[in-house]
PDB file of C-alpha atoms in Angstrom:
ATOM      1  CA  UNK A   1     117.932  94.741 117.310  1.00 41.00           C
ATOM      2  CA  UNK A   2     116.925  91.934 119.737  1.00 42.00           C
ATOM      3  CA  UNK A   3     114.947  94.385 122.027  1.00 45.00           C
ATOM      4  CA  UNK A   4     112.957  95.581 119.064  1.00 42.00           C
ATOM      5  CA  UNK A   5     112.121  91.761 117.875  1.00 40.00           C
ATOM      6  CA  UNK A   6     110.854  91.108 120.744  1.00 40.00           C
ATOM      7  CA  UNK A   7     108.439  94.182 121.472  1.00 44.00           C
ATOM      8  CA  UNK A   8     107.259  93.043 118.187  1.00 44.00           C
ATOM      9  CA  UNK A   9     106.212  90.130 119.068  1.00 47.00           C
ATOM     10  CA  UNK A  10     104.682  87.812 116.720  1.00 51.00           C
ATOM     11  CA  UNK A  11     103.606  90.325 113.809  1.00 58.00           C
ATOM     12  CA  UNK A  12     104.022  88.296 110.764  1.00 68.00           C
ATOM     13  CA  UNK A  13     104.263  84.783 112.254  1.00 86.00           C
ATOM     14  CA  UNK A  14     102.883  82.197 110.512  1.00 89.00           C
ATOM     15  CA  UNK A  15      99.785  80.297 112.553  1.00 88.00           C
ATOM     16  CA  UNK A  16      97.267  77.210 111.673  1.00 87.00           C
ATOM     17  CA  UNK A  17      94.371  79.601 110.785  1.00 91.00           C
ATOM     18  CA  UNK A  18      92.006  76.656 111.792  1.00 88.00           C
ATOM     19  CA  UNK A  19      88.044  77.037 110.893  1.00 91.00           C
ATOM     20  CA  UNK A  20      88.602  80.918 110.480  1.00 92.00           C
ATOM     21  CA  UNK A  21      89.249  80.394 106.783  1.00 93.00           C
ATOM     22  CA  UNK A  22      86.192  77.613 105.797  1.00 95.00           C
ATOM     23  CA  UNK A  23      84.168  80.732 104.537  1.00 95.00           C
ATOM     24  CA  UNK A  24      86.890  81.335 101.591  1.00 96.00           C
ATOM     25  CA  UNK A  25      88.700  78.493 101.034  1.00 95.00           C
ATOM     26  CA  UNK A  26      85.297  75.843 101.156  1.00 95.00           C
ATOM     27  CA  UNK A  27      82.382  77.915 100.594  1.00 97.00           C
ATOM     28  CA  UNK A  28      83.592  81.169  98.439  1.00 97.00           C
ATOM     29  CA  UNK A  29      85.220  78.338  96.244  1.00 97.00           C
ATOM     30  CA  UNK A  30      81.948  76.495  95.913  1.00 97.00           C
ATOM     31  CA  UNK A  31      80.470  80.301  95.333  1.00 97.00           C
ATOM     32  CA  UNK A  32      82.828  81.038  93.012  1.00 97.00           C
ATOM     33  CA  UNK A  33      83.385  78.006  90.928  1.00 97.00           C
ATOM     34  CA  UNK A  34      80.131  76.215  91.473  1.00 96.00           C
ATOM     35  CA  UNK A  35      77.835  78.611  91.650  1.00 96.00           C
ATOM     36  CA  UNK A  36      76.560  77.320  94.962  1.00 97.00           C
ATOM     37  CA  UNK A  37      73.659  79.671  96.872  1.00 95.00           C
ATOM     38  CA  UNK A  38      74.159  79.858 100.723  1.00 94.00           C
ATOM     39  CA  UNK A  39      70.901  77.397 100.877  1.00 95.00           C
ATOM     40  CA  UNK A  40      73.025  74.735  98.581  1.00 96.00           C
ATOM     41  CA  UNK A  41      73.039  70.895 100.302  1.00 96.00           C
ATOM     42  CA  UNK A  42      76.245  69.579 101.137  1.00 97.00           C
ATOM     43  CA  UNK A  43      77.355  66.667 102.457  1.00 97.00           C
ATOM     44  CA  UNK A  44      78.392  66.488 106.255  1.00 97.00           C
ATOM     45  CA  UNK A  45      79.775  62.118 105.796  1.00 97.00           C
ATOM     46  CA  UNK A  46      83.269  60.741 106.611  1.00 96.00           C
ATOM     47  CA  UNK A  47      86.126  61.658 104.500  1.00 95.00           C
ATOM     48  CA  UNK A  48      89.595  59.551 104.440  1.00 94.00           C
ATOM     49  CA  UNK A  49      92.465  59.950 102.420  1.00 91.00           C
ATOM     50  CA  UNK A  50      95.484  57.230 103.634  1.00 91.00           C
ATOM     51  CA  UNK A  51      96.091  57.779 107.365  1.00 93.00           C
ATOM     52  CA  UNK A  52      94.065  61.128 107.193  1.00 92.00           C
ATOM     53  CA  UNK A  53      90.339  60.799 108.553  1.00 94.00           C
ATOM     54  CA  UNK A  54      89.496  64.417 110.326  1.00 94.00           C
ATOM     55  CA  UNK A  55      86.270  64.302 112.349  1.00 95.00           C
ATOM     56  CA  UNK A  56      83.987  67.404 113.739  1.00 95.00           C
ATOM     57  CA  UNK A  57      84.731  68.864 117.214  1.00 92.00           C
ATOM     58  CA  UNK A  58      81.602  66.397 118.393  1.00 91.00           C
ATOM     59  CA  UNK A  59      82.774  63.189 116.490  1.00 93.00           C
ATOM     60  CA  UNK A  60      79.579  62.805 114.830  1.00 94.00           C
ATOM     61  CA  UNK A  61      78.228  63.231 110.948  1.00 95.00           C
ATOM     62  CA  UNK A  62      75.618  65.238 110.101  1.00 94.00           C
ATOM     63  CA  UNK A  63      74.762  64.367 106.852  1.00 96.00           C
ATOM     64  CA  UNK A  64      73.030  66.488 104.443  1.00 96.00           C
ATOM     65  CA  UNK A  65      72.963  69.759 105.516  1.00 96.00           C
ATOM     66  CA  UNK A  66      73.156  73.467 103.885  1.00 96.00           C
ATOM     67  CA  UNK A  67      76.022  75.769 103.506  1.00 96.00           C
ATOM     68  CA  UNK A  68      74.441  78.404 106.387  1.00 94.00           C
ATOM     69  CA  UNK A  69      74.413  75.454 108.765  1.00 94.00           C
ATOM     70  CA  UNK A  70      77.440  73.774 107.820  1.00 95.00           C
ATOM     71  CA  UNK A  71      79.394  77.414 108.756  1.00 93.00           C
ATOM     72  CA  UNK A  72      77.095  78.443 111.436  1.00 92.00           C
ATOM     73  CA  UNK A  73      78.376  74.740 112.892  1.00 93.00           C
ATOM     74  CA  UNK A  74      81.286  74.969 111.801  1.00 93.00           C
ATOM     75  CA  UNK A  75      81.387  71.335 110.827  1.00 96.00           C
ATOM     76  CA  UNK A  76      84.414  69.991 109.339  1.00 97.00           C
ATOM     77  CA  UNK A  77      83.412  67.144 107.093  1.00 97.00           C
ATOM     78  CA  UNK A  78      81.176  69.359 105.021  1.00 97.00           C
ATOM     79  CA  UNK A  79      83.608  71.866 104.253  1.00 97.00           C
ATOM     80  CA  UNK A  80      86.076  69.034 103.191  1.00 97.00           C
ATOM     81  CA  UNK A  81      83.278  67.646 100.828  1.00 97.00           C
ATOM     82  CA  UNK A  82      82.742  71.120  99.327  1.00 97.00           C
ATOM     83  CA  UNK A  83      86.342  71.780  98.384  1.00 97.00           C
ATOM     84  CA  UNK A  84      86.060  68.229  97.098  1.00 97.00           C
ATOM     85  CA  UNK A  85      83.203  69.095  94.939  1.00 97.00           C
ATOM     86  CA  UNK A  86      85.008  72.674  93.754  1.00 97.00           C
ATOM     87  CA  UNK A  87      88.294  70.689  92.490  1.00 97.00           C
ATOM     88  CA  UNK A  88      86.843  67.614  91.244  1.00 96.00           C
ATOM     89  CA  UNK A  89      83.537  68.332  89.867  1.00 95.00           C
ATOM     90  CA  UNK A  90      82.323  64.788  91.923  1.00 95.00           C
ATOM     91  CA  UNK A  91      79.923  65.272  95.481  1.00 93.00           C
ATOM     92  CA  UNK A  92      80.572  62.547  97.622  1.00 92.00           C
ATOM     93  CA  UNK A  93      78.095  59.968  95.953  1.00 90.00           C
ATOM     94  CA  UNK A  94      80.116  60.807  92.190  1.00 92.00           C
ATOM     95  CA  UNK A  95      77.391  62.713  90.965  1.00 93.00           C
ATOM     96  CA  UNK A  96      78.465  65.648  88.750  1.00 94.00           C
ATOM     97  CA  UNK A  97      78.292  69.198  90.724  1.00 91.00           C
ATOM     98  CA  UNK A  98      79.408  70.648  88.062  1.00 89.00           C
ATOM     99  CA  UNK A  99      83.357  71.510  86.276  1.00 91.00           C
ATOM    100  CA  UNK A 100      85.748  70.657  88.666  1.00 94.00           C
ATOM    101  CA  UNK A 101      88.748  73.375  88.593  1.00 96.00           C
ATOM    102  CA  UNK A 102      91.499  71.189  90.008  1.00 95.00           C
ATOM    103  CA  UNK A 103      93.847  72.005  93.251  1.00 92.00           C
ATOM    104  CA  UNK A 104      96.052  74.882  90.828  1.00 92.00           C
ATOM    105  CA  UNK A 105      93.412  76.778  90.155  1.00 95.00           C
ATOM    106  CA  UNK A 106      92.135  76.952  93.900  1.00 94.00           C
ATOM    107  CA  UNK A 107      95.693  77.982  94.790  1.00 93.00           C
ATOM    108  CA  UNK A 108      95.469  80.742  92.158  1.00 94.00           C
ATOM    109  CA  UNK A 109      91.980  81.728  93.854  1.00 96.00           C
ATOM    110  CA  UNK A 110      93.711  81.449  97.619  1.00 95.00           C
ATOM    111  CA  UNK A 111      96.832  83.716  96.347  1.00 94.00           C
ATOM    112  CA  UNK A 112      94.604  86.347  95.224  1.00 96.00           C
ATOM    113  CA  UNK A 113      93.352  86.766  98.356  1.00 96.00           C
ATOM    114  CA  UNK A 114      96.584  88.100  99.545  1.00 95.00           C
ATOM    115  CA  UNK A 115      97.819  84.114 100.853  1.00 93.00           C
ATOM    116  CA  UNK A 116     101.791  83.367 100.168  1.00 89.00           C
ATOM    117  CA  UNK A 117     100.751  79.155  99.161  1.00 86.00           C
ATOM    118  CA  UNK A 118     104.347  79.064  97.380  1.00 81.00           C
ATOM    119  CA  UNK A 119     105.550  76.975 100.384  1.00 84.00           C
ATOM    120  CA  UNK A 120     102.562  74.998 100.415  1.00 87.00           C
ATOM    121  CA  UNK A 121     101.459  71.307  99.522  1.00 86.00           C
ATOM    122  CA  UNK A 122      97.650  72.491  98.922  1.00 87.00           C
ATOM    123  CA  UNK A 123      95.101  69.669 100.045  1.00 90.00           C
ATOM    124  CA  UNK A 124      91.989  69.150 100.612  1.00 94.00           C
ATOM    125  CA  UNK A 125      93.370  69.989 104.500  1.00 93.00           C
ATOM    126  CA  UNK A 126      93.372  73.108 103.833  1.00 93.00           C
ATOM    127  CA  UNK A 127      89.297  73.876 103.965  1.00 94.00           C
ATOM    128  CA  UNK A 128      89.805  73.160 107.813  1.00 94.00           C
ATOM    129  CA  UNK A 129      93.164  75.205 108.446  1.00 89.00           C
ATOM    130  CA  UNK A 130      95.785  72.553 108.091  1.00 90.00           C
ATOM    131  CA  UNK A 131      98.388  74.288 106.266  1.00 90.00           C
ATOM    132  CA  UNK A 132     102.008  73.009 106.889  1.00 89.00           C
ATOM    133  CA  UNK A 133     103.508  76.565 106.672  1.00 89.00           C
ATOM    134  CA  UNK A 134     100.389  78.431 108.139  1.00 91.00           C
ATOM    135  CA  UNK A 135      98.978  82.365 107.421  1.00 94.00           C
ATOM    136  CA  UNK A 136     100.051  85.734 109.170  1.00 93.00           C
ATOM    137  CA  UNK A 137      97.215  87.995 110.858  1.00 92.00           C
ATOM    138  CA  UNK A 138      98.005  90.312 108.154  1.00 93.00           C
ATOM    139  CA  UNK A 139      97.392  87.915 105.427  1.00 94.00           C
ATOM    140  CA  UNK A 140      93.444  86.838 107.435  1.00 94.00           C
ATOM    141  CA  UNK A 141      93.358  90.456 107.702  1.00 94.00           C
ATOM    142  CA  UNK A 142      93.898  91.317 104.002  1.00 95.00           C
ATOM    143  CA  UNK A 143      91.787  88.406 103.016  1.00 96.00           C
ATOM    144  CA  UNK A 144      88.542  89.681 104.637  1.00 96.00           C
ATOM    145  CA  UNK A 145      89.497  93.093 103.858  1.00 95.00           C
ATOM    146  CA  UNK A 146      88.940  91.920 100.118  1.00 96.00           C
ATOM    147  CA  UNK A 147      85.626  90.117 101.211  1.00 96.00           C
ATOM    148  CA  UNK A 148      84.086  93.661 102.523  1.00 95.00           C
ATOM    149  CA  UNK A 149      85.719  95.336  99.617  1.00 95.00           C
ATOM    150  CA  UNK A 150      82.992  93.178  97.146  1.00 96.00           C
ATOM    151  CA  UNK A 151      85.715  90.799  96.277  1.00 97.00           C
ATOM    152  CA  UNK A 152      88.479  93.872  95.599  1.00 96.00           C
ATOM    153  CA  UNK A 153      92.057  92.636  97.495  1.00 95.00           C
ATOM    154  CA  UNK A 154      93.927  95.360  98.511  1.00 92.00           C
ATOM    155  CA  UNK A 155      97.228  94.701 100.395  1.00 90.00           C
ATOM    156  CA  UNK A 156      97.513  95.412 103.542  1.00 88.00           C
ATOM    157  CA  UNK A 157      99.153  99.048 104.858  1.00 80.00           C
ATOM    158  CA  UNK A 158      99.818 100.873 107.843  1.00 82.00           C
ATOM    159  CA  UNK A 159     101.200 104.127 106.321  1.00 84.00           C
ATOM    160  CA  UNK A 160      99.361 106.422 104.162  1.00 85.00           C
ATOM    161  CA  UNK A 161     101.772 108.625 102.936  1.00 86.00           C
ATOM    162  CA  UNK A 162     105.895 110.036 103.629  1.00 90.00           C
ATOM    163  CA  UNK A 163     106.669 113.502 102.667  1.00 90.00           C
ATOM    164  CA  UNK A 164     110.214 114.211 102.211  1.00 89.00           C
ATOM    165  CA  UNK A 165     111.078 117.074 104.646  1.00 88.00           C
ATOM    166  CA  UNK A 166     114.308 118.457 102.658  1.00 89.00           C
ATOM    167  CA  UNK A 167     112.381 117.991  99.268  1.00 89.00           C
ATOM    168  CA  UNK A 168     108.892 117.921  99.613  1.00 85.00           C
ATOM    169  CA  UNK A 169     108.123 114.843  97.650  1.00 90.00           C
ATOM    170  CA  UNK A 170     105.532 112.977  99.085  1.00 89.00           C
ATOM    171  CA  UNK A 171     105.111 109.372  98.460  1.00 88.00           C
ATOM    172  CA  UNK A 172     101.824 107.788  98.562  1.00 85.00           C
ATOM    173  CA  UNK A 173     101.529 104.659 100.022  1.00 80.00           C
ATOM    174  CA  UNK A 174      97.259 104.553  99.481  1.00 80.00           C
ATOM    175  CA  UNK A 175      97.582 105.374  96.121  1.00 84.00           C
ATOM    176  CA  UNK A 176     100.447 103.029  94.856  1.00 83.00           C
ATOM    177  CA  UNK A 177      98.387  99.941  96.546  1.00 78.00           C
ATOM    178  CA  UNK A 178      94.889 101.362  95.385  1.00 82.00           C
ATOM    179  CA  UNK A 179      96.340 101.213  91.479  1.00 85.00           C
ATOM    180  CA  UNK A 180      97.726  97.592  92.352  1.00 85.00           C
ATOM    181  CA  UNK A 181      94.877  95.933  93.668  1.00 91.00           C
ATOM    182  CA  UNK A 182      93.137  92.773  92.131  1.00 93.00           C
ATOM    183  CA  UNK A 183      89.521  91.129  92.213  1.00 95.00           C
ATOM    184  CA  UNK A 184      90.239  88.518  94.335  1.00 96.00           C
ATOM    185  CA  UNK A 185      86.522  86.975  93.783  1.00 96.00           C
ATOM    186  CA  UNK A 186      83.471  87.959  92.492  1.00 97.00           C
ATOM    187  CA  UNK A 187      80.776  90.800  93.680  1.00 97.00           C
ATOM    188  CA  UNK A 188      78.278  87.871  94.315  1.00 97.00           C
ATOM    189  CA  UNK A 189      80.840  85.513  95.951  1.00 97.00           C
ATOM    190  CA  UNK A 190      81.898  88.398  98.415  1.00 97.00           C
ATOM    191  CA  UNK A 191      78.260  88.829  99.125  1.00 97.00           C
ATOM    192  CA  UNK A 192      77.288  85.076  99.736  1.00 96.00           C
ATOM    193  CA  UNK A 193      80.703  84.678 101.996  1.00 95.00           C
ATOM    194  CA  UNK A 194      79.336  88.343 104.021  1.00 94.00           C
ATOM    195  CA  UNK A 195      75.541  87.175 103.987  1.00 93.00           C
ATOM    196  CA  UNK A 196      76.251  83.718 105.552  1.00 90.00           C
ATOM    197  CA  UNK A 197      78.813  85.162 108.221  1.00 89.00           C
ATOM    198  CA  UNK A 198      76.640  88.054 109.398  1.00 89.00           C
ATOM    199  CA  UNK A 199      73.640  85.587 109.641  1.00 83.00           C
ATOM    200  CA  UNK A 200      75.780  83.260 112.289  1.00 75.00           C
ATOM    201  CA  UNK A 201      77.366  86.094 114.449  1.00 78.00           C
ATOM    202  CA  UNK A 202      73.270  87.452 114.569  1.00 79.00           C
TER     203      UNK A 202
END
């Protein structure tokens, strides 16, 4: 009923998740992928594509700087440049960074993190939070359940179990999702993406 919509409020709406997704999308890709290291250069320069040419919150290019720096900063232009690097195999001055995986298999890598991209038009966007449908709380939620989890998705629950009061039967929720759940990245990716973030909140 209306009344219940509303005191639900927004649970599942879909939001721009902004820079709250650079440390999966840009960097676990490049960890992934790549086989970046936290300490790996990348390139902080101008990016355009068409009409699109995205800028950092201070309008200014930083240049070469590492992955730690480029999160703790949360610059924009680098993480563009890595996701650039993880699909096309090209950094910014063409030199090879190694097999390029193309946009498909990043969407695989962003669905297995618990992310519905069927209504999406994945670009490189999408290393700052410009999706055109946006992600639910529950989907962030899921996703950095995974990365604390060593890489393991889970989806998301609230209920643990139902027992059947006229039968007895009890049906467990834990259970059914703990047989169903998928390695959404590596061990070594989930520590990388962990490492980095813990060292900017210190």
């Amino acid at each position: 009923d209306k009344d219940r919509v509303s005191e639900l409020g927004n649970y599942g709406q879909r939001n721009q998740p902004g820079s709250s997704l650079k440390p999966i999308i840009a960097y676990g890709a490049a960890f992934e992928f790549l086989d970046y290291s936290t300490a790996h250069i990348v390139h902080d320069v101008p990016y355009v594509e068409g009409d699109w040419a995205p800028n950092n919150f201070n309008m200014s290019f930083n240049g070469d700087t590492t992955i730690e720096d480029s999160l703790f900063n949360s610059w924009n232009l680098a993480a563009i440049q890595t996701l650039k690097e993880v699909v096309t195999g090209k950094d910014c001055n063409g030199r090879d960074m190694g097999k390029g995986v193309g946009i498909e298999k990043i969407k695989e890598f962003i669905d297995a993190f618990g992310f519905d991209t069927y209504n999406e038009d994945f670009n490189l966007g999408y290393a700052i939070g410009a999706w055109q449908q946006g992600v639910t709380p529950e989907e962030e939620a899921g996703a950095y359940a995974a990365i604390a989890n060593g890489g393991i998705y889970i989806e998301p629950h609230t209920v643990k179990k139902i027992i059947l009061t006229d039968t007895g039967e009890e049906i467990d929720f834990d259970k059914m999702y703990e047989e169903e759940k998928v390695r959404a990245c590596s061990e070594e990716t989930a520590f990388m993406i962990r490492s980095v973030m813990t060292d900017y909140v210190r």
